[in-house]
Tab-separated table of C-alpha atoms (C1' of nucleotides) in Angstrom:
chain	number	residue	atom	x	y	z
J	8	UNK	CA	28.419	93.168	202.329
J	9	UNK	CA	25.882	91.879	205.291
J	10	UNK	CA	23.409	94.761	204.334
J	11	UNK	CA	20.612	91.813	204.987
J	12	UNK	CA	18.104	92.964	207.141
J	13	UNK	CA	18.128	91.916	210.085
J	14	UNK	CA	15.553	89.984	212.217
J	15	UNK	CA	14.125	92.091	215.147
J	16	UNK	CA	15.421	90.326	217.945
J	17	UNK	CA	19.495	91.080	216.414
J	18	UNK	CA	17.854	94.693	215.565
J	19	UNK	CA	17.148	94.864	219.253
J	20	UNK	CA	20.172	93.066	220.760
J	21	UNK	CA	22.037	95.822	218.780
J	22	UNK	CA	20.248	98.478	220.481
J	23	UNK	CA	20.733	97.587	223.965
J	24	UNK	CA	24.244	97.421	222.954
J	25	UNK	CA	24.244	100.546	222.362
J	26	UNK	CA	22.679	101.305	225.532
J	27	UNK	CA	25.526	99.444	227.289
J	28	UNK	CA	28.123	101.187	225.334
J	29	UNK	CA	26.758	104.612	226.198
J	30	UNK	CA	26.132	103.313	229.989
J	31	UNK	CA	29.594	102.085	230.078
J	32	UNK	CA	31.646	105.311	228.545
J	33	UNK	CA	29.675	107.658	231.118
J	34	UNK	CA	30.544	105.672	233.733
J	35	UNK	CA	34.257	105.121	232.716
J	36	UNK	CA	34.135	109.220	232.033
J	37	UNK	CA	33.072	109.782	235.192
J	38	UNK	CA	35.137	107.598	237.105
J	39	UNK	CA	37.960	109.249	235.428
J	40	UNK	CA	37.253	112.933	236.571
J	41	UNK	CA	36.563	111.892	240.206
J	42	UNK	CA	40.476	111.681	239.771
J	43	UNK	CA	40.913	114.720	237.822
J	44	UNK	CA	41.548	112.514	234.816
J	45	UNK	CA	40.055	112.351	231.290
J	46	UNK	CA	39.428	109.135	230.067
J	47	UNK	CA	42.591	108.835	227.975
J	48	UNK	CA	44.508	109.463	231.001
J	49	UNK	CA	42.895	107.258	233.024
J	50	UNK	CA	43.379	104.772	230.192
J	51	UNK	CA	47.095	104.975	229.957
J	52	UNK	CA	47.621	105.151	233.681
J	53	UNK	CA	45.530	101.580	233.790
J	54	UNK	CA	47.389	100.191	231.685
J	55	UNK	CA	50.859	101.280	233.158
J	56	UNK	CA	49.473	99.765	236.353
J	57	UNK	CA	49.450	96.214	235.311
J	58	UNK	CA	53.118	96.547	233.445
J	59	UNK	CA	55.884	99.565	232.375
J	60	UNK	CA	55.487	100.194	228.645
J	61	UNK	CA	57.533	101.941	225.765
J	62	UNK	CA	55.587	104.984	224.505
J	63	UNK	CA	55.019	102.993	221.064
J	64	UNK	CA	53.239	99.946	222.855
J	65	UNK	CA	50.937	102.818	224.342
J	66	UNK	CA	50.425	103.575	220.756
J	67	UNK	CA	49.150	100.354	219.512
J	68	UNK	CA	47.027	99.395	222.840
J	69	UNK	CA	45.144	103.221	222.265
J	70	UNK	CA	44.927	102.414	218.775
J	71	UNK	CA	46.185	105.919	217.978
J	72	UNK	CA	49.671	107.953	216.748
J	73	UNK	CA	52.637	107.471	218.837
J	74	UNK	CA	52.847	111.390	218.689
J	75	UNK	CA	49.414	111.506	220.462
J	76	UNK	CA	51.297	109.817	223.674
J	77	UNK	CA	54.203	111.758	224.243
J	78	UNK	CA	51.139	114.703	225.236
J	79	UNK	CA	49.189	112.134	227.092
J	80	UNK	CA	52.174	111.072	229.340
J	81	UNK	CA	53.547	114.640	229.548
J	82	UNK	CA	50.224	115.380	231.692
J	83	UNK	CA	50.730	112.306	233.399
J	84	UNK	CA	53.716	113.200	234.191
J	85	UNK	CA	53.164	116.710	234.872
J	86	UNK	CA	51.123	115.918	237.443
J	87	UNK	CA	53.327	113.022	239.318
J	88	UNK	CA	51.272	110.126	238.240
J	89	UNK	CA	53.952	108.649	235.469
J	90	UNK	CA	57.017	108.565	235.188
J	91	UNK	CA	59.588	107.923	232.071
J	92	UNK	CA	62.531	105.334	232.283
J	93	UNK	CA	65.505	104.294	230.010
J	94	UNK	CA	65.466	101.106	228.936
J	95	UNK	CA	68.910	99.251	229.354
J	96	UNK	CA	68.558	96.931	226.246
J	97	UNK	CA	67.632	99.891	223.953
J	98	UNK	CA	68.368	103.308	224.279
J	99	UNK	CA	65.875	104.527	222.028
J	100	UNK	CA	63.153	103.739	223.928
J	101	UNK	CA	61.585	105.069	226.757
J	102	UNK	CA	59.389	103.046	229.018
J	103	UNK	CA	56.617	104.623	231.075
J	104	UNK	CA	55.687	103.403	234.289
J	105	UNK	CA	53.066	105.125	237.431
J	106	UNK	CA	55.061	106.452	240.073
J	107	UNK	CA	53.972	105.515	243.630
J	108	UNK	CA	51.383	108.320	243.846
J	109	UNK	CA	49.466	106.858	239.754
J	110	UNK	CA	50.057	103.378	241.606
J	111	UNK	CA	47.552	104.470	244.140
J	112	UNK	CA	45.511	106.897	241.385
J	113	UNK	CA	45.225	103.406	239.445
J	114	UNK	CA	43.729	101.348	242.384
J	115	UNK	CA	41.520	103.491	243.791
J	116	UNK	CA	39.910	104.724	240.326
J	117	UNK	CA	40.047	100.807	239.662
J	118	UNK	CA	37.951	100.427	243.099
J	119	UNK	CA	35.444	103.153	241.631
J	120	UNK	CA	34.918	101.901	238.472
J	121	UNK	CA	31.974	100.004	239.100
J	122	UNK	CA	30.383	99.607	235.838
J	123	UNK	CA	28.048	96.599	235.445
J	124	UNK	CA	29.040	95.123	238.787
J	125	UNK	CA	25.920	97.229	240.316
J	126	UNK	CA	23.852	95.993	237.604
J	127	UNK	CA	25.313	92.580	237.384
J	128	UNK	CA	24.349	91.769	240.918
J	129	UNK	CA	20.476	91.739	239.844
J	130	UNK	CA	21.372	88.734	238.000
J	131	UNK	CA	21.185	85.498	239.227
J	132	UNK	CA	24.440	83.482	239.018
J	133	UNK	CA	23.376	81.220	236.429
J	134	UNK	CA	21.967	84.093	234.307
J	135	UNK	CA	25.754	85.854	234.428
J	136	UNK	CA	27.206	82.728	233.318
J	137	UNK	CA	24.722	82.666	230.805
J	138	UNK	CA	25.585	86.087	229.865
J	139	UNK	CA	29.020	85.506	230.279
J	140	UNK	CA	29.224	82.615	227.705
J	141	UNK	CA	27.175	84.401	225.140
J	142	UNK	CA	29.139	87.046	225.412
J	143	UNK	CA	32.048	84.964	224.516
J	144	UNK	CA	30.484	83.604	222.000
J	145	UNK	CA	29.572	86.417	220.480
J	146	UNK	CA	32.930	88.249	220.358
J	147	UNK	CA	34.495	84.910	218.996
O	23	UNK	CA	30.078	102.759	248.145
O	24	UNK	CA	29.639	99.179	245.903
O	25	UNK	CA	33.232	97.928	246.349
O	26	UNK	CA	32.878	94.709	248.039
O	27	UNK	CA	34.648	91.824	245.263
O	28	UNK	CA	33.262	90.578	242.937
O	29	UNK	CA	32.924	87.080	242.059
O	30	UNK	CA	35.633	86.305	239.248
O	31	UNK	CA	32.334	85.424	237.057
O	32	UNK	CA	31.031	89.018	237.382
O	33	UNK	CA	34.494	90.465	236.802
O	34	UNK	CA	34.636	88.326	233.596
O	35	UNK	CA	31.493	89.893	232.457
O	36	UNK	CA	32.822	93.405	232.862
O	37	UNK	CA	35.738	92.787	230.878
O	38	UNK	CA	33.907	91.188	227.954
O	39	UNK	CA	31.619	94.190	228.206
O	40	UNK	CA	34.596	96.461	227.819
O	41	UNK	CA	35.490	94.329	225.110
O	42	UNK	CA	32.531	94.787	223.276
O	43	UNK	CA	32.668	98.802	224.118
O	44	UNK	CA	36.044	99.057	222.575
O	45	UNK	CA	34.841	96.960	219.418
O	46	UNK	CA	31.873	98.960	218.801
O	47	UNK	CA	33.612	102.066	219.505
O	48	UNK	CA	36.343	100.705	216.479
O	49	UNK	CA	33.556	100.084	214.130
O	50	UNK	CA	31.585	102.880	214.596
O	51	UNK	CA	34.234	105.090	213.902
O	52	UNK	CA	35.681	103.158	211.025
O	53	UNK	CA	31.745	103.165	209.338
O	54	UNK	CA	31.438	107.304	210.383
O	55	UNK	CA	35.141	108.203	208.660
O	56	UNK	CA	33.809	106.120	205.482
O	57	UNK	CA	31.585	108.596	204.947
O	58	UNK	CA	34.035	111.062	205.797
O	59	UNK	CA	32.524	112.098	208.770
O	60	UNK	CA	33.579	112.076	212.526
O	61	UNK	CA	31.985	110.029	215.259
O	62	UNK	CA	30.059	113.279	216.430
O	63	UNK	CA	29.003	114.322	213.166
O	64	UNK	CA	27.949	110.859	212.157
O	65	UNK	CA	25.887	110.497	215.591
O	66	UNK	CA	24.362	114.133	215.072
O	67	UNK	CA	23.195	113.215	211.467
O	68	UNK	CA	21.986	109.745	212.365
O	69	UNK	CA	19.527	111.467	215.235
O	70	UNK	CA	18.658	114.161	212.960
O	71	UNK	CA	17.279	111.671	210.291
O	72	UNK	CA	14.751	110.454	212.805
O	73	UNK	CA	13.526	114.099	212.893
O	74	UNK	CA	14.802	117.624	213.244
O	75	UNK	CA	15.878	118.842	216.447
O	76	UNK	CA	16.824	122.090	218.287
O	77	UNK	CA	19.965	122.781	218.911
O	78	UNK	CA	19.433	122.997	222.151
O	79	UNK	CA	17.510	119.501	222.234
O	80	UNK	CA	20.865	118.120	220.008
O	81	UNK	CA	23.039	119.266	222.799
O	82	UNK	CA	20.696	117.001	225.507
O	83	UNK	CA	20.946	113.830	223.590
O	84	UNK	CA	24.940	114.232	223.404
O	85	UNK	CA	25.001	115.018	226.612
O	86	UNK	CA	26.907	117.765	226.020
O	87	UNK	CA	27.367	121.976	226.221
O	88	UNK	CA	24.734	123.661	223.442
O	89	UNK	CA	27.614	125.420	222.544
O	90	UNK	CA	29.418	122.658	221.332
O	91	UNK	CA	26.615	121.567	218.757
O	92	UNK	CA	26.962	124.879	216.933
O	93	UNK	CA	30.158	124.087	215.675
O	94	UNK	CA	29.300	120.382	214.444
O	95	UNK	CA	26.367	121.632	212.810
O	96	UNK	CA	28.321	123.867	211.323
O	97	UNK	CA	30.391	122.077	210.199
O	98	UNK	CA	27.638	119.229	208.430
O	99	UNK	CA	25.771	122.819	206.972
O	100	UNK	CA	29.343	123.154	205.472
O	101	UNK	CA	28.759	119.659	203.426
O	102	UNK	CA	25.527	119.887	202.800
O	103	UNK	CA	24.170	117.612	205.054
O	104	UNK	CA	22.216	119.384	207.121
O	105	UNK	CA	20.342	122.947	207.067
O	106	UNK	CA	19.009	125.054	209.742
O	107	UNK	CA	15.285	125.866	209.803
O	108	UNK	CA	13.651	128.577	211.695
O	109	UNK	CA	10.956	127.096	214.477
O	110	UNK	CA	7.455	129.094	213.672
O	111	UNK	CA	6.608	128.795	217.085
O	112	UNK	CA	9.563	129.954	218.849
O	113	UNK	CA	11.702	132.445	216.830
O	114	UNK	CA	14.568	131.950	219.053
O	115	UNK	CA	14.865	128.235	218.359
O	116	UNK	CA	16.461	126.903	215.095
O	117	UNK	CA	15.565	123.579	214.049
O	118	UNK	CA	18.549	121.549	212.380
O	119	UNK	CA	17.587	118.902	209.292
O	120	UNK	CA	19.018	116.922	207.625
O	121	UNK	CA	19.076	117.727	203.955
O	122	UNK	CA	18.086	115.504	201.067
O	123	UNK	CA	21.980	114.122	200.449
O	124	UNK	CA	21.992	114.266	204.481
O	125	UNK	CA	19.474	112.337	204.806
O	126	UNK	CA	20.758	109.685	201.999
O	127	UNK	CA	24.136	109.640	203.837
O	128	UNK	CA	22.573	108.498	207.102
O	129	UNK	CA	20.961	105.726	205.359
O	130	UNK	CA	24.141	104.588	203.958
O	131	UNK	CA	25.639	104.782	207.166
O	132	UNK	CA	22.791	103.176	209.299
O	133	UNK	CA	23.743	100.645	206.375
O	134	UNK	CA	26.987	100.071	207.115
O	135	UNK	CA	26.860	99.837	210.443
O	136	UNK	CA	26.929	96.058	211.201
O	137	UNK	CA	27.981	95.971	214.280
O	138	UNK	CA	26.910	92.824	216.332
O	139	UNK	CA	25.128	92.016	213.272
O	140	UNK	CA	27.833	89.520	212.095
O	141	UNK	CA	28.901	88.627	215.267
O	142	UNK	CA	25.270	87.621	216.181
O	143	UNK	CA	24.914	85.589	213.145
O	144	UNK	CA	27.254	82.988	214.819
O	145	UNK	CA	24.202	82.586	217.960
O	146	UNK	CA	20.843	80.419	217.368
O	147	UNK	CA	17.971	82.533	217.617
O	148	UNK	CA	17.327	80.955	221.336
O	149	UNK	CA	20.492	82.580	221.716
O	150	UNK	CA	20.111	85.740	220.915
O	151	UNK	CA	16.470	85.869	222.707
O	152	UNK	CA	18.533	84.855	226.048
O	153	UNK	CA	21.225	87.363	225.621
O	154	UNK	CA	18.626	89.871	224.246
O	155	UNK	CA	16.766	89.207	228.115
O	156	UNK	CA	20.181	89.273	229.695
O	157	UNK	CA	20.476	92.617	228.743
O	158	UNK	CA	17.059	93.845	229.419
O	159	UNK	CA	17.471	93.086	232.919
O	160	UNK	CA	21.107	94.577	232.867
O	161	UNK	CA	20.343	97.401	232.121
O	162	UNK	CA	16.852	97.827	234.035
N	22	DT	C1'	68.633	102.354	206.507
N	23	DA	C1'	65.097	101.504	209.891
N	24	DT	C1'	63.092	102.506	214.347
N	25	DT	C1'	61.815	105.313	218.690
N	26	DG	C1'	60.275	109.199	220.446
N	27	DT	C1'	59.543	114.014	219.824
N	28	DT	C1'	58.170	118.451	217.750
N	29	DA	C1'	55.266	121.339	214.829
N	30	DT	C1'	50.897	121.959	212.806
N	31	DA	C1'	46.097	121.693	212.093
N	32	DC	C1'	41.446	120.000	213.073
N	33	DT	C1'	37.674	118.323	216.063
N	34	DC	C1'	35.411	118.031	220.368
N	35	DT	C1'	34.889	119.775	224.868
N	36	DA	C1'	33.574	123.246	228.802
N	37	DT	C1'	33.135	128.038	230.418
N	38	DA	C1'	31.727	132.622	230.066
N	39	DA	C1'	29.864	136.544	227.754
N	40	DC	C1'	26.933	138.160	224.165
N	41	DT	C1'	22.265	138.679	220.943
N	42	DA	C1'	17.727	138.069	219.910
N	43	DT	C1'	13.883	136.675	221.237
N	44	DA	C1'	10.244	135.249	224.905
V	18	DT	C1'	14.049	138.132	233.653
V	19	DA	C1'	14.695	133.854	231.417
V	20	DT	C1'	15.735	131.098	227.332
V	21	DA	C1'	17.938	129.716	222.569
V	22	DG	C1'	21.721	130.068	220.023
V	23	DT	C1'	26.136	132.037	219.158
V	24	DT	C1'	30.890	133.705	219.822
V	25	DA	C1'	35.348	133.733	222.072
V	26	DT	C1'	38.649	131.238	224.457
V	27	DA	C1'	41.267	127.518	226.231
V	28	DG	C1'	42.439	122.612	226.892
V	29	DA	C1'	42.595	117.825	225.343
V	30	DG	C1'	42.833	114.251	221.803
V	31	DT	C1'	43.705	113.144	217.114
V	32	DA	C1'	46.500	112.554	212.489
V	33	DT	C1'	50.283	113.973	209.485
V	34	DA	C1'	54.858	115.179	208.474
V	35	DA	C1'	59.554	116.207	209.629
V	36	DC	C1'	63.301	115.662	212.896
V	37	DA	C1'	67.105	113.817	216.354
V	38	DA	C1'	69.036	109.931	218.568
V	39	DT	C1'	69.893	105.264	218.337
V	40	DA	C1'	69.833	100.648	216.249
DNA sequence: TATTGTTATACTCTATAACTATA
DNA sequence: TATAGTTATAGAGTATAACAATA
């Protein structure tokens, strides 16, 4: 139970993590409907980008019910950016993968998402190693 | 149009920041469904406990439609946690508080909310001033 | 029997548009 | 007329439970 109180410099570092998170999600959100996406969308479709998945690995990467991705990809898939595949060593599954067309979707909204790169480049580059590193450390 | 590359230090920055959206996204949730609340409600409640707000002043800080905050203070009315006021200044407005078991449930939940608090624990306090700075000037 | 994906259902959050009561 | 809050509606994401196909 770490209900100690907390010195004011973590009470602050807290806050402005808050500030990022809020910074970051508009961004991301915004980003995202530049491509007529909503964030879960654009989520998936990232994460198709780098490698084909079954629908249940979506599941665990979202953190969410497998039932939840069958809608997510039938938008997807609606709209031409995914597509779903057998997969030869197990016919249960299905494996989702971007189409050429979410290929493209993926890069460009990849291009746009420039969170913290803006901001970032006010830093000197010792200070974003610094920042890097204590980030590190921080998230063990 | 900021797309030029980044340096591979800057790109490692963004993805720890992403890393440290999606864990304080997890934890927030997790501390706002302890309470049996969602993240919106929880996040209504906690700004409410500072002091009572319009709705229309609730909707601002979510950044989102005023009609949307009628339903999730509707919904905390339901439980007793909160309770619309009339505004004597402004008959038109209605100001929404947190009641008295509101009000204790926010505290429990500002409580439990330790995110970055453990984490932190692991950096010096020169530490945490540095990344505290980093921040700062992140975020401008 | 266990697992994969889906369907059905219900709830919350969201935006849009139309409405009401005040100002 | 303009503003504050609400209602009505529709779409998206979420969890739960039950189901078909396959392992």
């Amino acid at each position: 139970m770490p209900s100690r109180r907390a010195d004011p410099v973590t009470v602050e570092v807290v806050e402005l993590i808050g500030d990022v998170v809020a910074r970051y999600h508009m961004e991301y959100e915004e980003a995202a409907a530049r491509h007529q996406l909503t964030g879960a969308q654009a989520k998936v479709l990232t994460l198709l980008s780098l490698e084909p998945l079954p629908m249940r690995r979506i599941a665990q990467k979202l953190r969410c019910e497998p039932s939840n991705v069958t809608g997510i990809i039938d938008r997807l898939e609606t709209r031409g950016l995914v597509e779903r595949r057998p997969d030869p060593a197990d016919r249960r599954v299905k494996l989702a993968a971007p189409t050429e067309e979410g290929a493209e979707t993926a890069e460009r909204l990849r291009e746009s998402l420039d969170f913290a790169r803006e901001p970032l480049a006010g830093l000197t580059s010792e200070e974003r190693t610094a920042l890097r590193d204590l980030l590190r450390r921080m998230l063990g």
